[in-house]
Short mmCIF file of C-alpha atoms (C1' of nucleotides) and ligand atoms in Angstrom, two decimals:
data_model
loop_
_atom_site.label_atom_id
_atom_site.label_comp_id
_atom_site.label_asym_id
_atom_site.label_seq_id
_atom_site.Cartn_x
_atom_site.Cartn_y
_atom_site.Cartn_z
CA UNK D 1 111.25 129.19 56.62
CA UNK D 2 113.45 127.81 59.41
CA UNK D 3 115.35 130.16 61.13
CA UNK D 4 118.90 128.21 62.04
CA UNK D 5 119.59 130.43 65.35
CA UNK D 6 122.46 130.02 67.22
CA UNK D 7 120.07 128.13 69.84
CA UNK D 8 118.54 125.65 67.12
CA UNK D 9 122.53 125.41 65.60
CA UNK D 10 123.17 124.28 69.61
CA UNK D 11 120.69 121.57 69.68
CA UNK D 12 121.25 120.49 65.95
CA UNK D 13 124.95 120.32 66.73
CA UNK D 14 124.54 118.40 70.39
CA UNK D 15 122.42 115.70 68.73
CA UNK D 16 124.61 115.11 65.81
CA UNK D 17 127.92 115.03 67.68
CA UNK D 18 126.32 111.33 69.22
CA UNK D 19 124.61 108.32 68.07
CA UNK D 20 121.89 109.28 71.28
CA UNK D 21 118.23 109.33 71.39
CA UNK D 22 117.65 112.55 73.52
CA UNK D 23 114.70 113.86 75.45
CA UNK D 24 114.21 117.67 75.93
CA UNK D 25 115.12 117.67 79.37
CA UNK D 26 118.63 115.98 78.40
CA UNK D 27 119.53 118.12 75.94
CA UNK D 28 118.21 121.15 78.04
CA UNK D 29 120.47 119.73 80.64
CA UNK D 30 123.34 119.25 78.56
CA UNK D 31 123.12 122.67 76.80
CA UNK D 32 123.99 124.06 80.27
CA UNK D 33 126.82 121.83 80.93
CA UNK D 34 128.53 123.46 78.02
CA UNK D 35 127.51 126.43 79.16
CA UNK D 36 124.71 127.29 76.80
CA UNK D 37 121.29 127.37 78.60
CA UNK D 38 118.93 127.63 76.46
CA UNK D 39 115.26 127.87 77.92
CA UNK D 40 113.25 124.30 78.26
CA UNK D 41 110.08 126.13 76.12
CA UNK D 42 112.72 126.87 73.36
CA UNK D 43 114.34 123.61 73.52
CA UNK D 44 110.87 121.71 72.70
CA UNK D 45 110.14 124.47 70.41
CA UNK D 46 113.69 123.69 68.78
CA UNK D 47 113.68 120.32 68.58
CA UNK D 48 110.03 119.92 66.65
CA UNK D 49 110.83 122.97 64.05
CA UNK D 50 114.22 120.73 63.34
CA UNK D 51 112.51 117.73 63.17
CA UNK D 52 109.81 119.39 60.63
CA UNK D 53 112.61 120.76 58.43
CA UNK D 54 114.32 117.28 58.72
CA UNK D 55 117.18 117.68 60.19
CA UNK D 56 116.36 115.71 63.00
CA UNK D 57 114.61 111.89 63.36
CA UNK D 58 112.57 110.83 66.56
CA UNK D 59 110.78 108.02 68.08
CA UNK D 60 107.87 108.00 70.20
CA UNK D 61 108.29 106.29 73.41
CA UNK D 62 105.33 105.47 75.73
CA UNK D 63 106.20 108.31 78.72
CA UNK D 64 108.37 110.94 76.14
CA UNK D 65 109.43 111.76 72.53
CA UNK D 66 113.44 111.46 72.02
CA UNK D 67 115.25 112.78 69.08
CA UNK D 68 118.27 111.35 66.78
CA UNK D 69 120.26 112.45 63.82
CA UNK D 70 118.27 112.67 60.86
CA UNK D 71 121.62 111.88 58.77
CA UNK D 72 121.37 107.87 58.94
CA UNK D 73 119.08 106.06 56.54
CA UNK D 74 116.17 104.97 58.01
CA UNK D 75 116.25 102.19 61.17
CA UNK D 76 113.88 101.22 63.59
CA UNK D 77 114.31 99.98 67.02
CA UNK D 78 114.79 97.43 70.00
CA UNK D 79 114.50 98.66 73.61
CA UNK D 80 115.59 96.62 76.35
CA UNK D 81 113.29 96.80 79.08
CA UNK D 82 115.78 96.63 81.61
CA UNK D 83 118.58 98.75 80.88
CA UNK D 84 117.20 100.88 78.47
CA UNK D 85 120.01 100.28 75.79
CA UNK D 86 118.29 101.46 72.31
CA UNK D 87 119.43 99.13 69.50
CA UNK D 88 119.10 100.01 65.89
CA UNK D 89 118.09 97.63 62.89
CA UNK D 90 117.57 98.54 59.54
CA UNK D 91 115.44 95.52 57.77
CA UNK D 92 114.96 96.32 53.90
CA UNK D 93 112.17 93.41 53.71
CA UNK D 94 110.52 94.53 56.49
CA UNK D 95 109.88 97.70 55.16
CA UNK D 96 108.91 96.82 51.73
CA UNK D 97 106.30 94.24 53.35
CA UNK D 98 105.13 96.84 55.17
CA UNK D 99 104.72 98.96 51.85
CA UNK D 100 102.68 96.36 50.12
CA UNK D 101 100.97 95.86 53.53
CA UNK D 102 99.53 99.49 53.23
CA UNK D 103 99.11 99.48 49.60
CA UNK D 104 96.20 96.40 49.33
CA UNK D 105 94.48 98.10 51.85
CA UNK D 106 94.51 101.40 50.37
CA UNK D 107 96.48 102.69 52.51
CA UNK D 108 98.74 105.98 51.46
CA UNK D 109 101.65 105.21 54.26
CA UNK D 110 103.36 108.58 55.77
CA UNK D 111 105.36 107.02 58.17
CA UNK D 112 105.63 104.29 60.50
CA UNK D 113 107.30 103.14 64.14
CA UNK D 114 108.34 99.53 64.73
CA UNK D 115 109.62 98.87 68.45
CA UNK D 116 110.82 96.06 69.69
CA UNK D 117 110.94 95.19 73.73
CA UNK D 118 112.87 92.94 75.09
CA UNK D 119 116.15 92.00 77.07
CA UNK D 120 119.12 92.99 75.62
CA UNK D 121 122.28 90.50 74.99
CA UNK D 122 124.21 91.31 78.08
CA UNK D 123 120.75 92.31 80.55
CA UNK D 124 120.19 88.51 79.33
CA UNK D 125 123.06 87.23 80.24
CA UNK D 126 122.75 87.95 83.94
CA UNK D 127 119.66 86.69 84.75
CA UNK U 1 95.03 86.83 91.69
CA UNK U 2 92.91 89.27 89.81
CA UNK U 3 89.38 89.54 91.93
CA UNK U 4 86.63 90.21 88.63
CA UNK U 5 85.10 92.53 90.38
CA UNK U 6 81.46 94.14 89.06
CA UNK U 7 83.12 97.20 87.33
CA UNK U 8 85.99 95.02 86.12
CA UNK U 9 83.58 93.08 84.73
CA UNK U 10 81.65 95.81 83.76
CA UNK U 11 84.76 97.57 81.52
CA UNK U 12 85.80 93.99 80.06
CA UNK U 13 82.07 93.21 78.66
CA UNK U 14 81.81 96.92 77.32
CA UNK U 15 85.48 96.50 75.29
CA UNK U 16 84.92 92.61 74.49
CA UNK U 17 81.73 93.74 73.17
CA UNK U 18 83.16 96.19 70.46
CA UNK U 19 85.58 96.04 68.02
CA UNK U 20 87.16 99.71 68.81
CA UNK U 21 90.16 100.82 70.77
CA UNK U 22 89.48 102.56 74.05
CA UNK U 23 90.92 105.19 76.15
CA UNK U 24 90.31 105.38 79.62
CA UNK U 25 88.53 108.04 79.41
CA UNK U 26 85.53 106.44 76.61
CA UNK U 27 85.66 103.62 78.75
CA UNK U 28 84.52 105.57 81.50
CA UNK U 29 82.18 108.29 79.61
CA UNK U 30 80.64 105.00 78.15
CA UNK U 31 79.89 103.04 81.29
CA UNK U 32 78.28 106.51 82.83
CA UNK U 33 76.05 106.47 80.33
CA UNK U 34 74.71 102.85 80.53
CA UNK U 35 74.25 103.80 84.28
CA UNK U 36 76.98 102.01 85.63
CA UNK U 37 79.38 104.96 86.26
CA UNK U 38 82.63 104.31 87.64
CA UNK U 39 85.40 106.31 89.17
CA UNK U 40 87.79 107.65 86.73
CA UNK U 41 90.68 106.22 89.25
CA UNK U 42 89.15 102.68 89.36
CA UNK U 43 89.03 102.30 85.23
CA UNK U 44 92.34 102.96 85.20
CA UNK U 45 93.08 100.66 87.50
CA UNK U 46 90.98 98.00 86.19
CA UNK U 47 92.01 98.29 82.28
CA UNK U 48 95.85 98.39 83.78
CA UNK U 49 94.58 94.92 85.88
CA UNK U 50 93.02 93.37 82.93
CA UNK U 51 95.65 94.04 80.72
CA UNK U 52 97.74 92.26 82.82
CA UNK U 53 95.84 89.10 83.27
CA UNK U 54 95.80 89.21 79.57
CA UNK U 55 91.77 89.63 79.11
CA UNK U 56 92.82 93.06 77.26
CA UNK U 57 95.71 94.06 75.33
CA UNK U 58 96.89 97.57 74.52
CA UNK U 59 98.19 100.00 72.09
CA UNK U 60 100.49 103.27 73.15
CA UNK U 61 99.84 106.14 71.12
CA UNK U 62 101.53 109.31 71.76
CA UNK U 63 99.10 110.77 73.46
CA UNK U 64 97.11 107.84 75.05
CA UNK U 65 96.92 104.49 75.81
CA UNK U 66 94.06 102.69 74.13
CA UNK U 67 92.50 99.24 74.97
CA UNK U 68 90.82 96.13 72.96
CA UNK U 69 89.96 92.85 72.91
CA UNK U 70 92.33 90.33 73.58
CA UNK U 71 90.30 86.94 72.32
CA UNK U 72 91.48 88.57 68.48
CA UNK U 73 95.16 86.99 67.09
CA UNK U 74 97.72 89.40 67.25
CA UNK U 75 97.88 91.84 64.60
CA UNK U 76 99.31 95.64 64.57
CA UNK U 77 97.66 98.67 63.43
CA UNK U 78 97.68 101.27 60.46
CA UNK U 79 95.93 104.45 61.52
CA UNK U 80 94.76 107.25 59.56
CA UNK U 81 95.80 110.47 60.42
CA UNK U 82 92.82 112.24 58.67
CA UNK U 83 89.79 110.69 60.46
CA UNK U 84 91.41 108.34 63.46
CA UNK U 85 90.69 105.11 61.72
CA UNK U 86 92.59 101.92 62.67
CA UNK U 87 92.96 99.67 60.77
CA UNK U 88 94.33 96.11 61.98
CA UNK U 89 96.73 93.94 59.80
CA UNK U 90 98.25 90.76 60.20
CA UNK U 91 101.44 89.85 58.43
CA UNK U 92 103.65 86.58 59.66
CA UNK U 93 106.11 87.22 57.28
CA UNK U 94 106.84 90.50 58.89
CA UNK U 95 106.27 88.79 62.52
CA UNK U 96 108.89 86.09 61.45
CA UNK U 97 111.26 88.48 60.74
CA UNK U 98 111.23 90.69 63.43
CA UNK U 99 111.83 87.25 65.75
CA UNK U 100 114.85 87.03 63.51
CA UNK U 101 116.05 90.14 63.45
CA UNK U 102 116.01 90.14 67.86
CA UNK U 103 117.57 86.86 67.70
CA UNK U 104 120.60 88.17 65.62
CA UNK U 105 120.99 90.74 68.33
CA UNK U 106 120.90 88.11 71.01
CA UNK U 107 117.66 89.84 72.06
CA UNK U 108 114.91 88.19 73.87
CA UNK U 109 111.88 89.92 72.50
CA UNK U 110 108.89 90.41 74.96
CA UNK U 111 106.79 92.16 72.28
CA UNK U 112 106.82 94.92 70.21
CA UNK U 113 104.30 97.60 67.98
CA UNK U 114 104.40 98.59 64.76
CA UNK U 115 102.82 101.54 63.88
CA UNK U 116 101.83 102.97 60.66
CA UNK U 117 100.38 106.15 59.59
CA UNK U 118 98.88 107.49 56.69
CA UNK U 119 95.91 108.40 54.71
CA UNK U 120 92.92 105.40 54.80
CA UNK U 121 91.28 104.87 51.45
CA UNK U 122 88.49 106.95 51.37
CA UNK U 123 90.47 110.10 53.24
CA UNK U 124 92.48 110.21 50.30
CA UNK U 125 89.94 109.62 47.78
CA UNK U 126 88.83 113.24 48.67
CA UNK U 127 91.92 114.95 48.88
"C1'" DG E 1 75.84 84.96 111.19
"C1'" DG E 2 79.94 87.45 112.79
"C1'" DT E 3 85.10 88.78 112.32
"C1'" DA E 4 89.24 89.95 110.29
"C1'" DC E 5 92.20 91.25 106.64
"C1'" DG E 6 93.63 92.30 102.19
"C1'" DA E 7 92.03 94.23 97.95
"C1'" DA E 8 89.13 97.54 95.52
"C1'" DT E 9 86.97 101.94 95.17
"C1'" DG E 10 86.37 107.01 94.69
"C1'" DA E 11 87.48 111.69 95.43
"C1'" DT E 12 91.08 114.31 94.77
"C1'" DA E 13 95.93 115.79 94.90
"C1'" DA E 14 100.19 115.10 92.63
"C1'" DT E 15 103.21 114.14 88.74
"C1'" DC E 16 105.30 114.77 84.41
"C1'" DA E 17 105.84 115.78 79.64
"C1'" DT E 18 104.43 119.04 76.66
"C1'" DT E 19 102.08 123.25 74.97
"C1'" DA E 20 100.23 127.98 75.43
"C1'" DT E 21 100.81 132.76 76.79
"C1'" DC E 22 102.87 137.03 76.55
"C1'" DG E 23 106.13 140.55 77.13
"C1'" DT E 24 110.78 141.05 75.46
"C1'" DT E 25 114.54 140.37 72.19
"C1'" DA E 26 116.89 138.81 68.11
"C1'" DT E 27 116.96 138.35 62.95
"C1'" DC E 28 116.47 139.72 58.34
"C1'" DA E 29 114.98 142.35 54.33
"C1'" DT E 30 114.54 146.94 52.66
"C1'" DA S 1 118.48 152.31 60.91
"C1'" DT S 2 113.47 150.75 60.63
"C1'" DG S 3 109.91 147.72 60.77
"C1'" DA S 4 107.94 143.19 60.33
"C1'" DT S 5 108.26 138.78 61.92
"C1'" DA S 6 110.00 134.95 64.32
"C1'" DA S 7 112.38 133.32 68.41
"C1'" DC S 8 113.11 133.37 73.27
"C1'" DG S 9 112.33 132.75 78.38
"C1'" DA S 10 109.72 132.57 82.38
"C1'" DT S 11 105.90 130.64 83.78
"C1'" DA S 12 101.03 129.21 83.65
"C1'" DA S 13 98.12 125.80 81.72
"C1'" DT S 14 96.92 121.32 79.91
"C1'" DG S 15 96.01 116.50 79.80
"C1'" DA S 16 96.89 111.80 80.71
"C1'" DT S 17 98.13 109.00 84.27
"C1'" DT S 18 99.44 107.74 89.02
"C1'" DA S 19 99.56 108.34 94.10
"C1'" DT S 20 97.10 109.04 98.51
"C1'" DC S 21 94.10 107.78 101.86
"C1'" DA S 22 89.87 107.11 104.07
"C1'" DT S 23 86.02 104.06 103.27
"C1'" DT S 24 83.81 99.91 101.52
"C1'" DC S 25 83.76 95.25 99.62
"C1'" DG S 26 84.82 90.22 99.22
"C1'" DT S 27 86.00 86.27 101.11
"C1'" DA S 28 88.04 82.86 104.21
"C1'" DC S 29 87.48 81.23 108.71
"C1'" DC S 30 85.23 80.71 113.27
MN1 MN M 1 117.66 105.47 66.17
MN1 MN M 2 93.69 96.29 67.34
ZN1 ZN M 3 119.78 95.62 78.57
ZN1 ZN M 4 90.86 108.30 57.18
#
DNA sequence: GGTACGAATGATAATCATTATCGTTATCAT
DNA sequence: ATGATAACGATAATGATTATCATTCGTACC
């Protein structure tokens, strides 16, 4: 079903070359630093039919959606509020608690976001 | 340093009063229609005010912001992505972990959501 | 009671991320 | 090559939230 254009192969190939969590507009603007602009409509368009085929991840901040590699196992993360360094965690007990969390209520689980907020190790340091 | 104001007061009885979680824009369709209509501009104000004075407390959603009581214990939220339902959960274990998991990191946590989605009970009963 | 000043309000414009539109172009199967 | 379908790009539209700014309110002080 998923066309892998040359456009799409761009973004895909952008967002797995780093260990980022990109917003459209950075990966628009990036695209034509390398010299391949690609149109902002097709970018978003891009970037949700790669996520639906699963090729990419993404987390849902409060202002904007930013996207990831879809080729690490599973993580969730912890965003400093004052720097805005993303830190990964991947927290096997967490996740099966949440499991069994969903399952006595019924609940048939799809997905799930845990964020953390906070202030980083170094952003700590200094103040 | 927060003035309770009438229509503060107003928007914290309506959400203390419930159990649901409000977007601005319920909170002001609702007030309207008890005859105590406020500007669109000064509910947004007010829930942002009253969040931060801790008589509210908030979840982000993708879309929207939504609002609740704050005189509940913390808990997070499983929402169904059939019919909208939240459901609240509480889960130490999971809370005592995360606090461990920042602290590893040499992160001071200031808070955090987690999110889950799925099917509730009876929206997968019928499907 | 009257004054003064900062905060709150309301109407509305502005912002910003994202989606919709639509004419054009690329892709793929036959 | 042809035709059907999906993708693209420019741009308008949407929707939640915030900014502006003139007016009004609340309160401390005389
Ligand atoms: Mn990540
Ligand atoms: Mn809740
Ligand atoms: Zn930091
Ligand atoms: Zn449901």
């Amino acid at each position: 079903m998923l066309r892998l254009t040359q456009h799409r192969q761009s973004i895909l190939d952008l967002i797995n070359a780093s260990n980022r969590h990109w917003d459209a507009d950075e990966v628009s603007r990036a695209l034509s630093d390398a010299g391949q602009a690609v149109g902002i409509a097709t970018v978003y368009r891009g970037l949700a039919a790669l996520e639906a085929a699963g090729l990419l991840d993404s987390i849902q901040l409060a202002d904007k959606k930013r996207y990831e590699r879809a080729d690490k196992a599973h993580h969730d993360h912890m965003i400093c509020t004052e720097c805005g360094h993303i830190e990964e965690f991947i927290h096997e007990t967490i996740e099966a608690l949440q499991l069994s969390a969903a399952k006595e209520r019924g609940f048939v689980l799809t997905g799930h976001q845990l964020t953390m907020f906070g202030r980083c190790k170094s952003c700590d340091k200094q103040e």
